[in-house]
mmCIF file of C-alpha atoms in Angstrom:
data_model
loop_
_atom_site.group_PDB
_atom_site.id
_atom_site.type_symbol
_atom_site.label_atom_id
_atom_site.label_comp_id
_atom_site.label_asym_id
_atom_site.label_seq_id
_atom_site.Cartn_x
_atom_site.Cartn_y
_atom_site.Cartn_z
ATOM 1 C CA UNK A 1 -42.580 -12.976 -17.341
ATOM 2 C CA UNK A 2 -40.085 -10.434 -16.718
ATOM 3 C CA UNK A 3 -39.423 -9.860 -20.059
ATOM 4 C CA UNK A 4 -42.189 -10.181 -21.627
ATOM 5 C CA UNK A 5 -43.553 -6.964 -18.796
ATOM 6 C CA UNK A 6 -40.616 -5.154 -20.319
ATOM 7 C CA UNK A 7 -41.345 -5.543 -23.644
ATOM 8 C CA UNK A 8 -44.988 -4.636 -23.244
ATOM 9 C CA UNK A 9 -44.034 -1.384 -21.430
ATOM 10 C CA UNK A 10 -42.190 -0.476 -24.190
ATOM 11 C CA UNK A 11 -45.160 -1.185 -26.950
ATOM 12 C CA UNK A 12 -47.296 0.060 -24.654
ATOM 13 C CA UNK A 13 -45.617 3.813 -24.628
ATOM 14 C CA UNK A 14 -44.747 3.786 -28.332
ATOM 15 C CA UNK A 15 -48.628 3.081 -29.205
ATOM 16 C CA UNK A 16 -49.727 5.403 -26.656
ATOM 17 C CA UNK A 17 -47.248 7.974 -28.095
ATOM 18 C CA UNK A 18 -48.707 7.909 -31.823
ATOM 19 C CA UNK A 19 -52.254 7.592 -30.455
ATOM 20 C CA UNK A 20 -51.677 10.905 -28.571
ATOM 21 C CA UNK A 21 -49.173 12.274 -31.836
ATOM 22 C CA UNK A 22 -52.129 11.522 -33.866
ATOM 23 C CA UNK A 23 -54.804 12.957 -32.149
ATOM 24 C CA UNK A 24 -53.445 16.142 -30.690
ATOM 25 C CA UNK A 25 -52.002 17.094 -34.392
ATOM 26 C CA UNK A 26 -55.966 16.860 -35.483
ATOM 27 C CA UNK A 27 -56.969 18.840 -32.726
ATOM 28 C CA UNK A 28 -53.894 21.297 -32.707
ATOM 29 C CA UNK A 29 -53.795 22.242 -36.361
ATOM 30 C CA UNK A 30 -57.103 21.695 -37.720
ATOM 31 C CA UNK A 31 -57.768 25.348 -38.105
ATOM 32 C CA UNK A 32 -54.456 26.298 -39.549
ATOM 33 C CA UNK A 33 -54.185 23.292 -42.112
ATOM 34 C CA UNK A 34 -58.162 24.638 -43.149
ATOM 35 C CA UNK A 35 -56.890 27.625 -43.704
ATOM 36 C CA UNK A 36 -54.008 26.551 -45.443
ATOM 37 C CA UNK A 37 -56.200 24.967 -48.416
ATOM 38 C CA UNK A 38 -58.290 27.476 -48.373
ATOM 39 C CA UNK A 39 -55.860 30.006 -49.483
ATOM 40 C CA UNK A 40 -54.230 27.437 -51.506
ATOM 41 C CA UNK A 41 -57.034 26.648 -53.497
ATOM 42 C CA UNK A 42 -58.544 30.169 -53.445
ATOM 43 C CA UNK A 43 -54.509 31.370 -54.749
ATOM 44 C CA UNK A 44 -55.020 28.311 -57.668
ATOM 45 C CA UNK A 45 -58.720 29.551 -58.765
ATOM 46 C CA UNK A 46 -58.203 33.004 -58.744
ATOM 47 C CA UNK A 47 -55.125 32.593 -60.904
ATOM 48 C CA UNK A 48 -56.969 30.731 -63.483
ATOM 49 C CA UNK A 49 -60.119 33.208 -63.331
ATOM 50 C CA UNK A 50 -57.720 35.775 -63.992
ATOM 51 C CA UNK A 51 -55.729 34.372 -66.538
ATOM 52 C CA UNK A 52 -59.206 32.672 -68.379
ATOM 53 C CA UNK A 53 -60.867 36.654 -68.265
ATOM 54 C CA UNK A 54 -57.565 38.419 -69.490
ATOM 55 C CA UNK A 55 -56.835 35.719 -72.454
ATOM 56 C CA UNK A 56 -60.972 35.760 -73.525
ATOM 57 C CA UNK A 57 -60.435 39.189 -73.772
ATOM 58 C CA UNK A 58 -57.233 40.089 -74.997
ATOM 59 C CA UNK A 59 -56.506 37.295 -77.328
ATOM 60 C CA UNK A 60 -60.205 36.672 -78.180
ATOM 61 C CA UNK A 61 -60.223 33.465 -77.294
ATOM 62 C CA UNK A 62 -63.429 31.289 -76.493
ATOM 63 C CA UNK A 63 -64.068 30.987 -72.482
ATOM 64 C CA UNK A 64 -62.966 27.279 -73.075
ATOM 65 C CA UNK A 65 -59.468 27.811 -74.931
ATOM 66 C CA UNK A 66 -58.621 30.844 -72.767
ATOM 67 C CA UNK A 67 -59.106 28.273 -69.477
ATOM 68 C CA UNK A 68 -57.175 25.427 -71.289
ATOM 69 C CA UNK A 69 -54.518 27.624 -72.144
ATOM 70 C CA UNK A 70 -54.378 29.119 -68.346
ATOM 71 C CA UNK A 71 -54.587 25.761 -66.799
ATOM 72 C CA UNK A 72 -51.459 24.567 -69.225
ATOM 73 C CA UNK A 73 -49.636 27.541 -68.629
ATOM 74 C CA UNK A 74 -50.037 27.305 -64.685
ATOM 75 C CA UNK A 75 -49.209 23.261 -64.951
ATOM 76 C CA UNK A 76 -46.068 24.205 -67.201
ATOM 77 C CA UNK A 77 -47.835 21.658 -69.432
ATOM 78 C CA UNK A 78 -48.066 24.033 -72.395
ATOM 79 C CA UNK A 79 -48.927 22.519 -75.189
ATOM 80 C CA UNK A 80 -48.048 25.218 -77.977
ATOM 81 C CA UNK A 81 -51.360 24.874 -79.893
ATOM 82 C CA UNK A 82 -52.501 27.867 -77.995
ATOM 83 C CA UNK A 83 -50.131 30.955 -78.445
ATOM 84 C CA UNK A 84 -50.930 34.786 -77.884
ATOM 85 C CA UNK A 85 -50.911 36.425 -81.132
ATOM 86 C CA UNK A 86 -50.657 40.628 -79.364
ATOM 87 C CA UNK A 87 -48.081 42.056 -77.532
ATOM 88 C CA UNK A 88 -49.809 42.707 -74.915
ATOM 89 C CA UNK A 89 -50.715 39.254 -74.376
ATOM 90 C CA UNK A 90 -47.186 37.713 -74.677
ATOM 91 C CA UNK A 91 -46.179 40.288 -71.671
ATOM 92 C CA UNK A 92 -48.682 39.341 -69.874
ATOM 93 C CA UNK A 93 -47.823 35.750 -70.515
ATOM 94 C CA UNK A 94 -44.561 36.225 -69.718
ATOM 95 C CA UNK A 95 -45.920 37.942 -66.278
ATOM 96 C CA UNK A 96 -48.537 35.367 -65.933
ATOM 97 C CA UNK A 97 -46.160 32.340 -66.168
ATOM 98 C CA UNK A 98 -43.632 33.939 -63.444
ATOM 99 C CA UNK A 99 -46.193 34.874 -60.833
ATOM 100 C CA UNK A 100 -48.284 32.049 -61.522
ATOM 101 C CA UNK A 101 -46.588 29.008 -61.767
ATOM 102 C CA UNK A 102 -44.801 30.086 -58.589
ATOM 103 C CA UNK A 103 -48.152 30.447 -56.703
ATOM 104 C CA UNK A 104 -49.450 27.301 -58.168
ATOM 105 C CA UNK A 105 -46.502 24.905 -57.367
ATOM 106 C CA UNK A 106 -46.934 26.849 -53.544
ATOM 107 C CA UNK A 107 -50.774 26.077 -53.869
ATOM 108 C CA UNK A 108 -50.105 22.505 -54.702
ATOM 109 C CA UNK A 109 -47.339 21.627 -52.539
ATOM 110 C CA UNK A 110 -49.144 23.045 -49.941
ATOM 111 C CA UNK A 111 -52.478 20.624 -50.970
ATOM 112 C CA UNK A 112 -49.843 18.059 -51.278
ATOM 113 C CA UNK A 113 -47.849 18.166 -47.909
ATOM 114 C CA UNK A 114 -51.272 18.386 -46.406
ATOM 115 C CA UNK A 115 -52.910 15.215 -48.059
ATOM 116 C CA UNK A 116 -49.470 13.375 -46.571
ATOM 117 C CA UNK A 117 -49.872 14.626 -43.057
ATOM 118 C CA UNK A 118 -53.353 13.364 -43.149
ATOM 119 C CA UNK A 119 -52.673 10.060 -44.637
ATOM 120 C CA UNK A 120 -49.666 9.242 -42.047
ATOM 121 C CA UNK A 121 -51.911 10.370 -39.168
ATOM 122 C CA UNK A 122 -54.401 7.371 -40.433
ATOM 123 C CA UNK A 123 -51.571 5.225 -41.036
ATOM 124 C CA UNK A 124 -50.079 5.719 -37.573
ATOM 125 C CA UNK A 125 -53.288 5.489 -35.970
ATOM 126 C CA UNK A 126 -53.978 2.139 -37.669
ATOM 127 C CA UNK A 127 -50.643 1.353 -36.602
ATOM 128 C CA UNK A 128 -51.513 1.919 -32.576
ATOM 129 C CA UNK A 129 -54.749 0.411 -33.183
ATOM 130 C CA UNK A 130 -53.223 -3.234 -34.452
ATOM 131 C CA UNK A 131 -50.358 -2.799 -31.651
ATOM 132 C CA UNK A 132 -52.492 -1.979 -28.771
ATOM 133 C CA UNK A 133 -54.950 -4.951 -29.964
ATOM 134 C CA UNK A 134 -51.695 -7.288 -30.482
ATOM 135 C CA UNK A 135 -50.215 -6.144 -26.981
ATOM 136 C CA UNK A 136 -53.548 -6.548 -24.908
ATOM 137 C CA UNK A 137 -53.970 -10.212 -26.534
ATOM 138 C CA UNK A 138 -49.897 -10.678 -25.223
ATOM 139 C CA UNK A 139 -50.263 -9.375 -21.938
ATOM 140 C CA UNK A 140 -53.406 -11.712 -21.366
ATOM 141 C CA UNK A 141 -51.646 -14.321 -22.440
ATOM 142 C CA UNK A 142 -48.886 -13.810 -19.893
ATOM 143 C CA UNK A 143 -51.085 -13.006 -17.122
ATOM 144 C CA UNK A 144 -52.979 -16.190 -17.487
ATOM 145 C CA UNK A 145 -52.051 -18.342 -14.505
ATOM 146 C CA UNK A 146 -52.675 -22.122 -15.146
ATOM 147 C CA UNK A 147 -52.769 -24.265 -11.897
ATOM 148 C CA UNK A 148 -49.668 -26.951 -11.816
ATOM 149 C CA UNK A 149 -50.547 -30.336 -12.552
#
């Protein structure tokens, strides 16, 4: 019985642990991780407004080619199909592609890291939720007295 007492100390911390990780790092940094994507996405839409506005207008382009070609410029997909044909729009391409795909790897990352911190909050959570379940159904166990026969 000892042992077993031992051992479910020990769960018993390490769930209580990532039940209090979990919820504290909700309540902690909810604002700041809001914020976070906000300006992320807000960064990653005004870049392609921008770049879909200058390219309609400079270049001529439809509204739809002049957001494809922002999109695969900002995605380093780029395609080729699309190419400015002015000089003024392959400097601003060349500006555009420097400032931009920096912010939007930044944006993303920063959509990205967040997604992660979310999904291994749930995962630890689940975690405590199966241990502390497992552990109470142990520690009844071992607490059960049965009368010698």
């Amino acid at each position: 019985m000892g042992d077993s007492l031992c051992n479910y100390d020990y769960w018993y911390i390490n769930v209580r642990l990532i039940k209090v990780w979990g919820e504290n790092m909700d309540q902690e940094t909810y604002n700041r991780k809001k914020i976070q994507l906000i300006a992320a996405l807000i960064s990653l839409g005004s870049l392609i407004i921008f770049g879909t506005i200058f390219f309609h207008y400079t270049e001529g382009w439809t509204w739809a080619s002049a957001f494809y070609f922002s999109v695969a410029t900002l995605t380093t997909v780029g395609y080729g199909d699309l190419t400015p044909a002015t000089d003024s729009g392959r400097l601003a391409v060349a500006i555009f592609i420097l400032i931009g795909v920096s912010v939007a790897v930044t944006a993303l990352g920063i959509i990205g890291s967040l997604y992660l911190q979310n999904r291994q909050i749930d995962i630890a959570q689940r975690h405590a939720s199966r241990l502390s379940k497992k552990l109470h159904h142990k520690h009844d166990e071992d607490t059960d007295e049965t009368p010698p026969q």
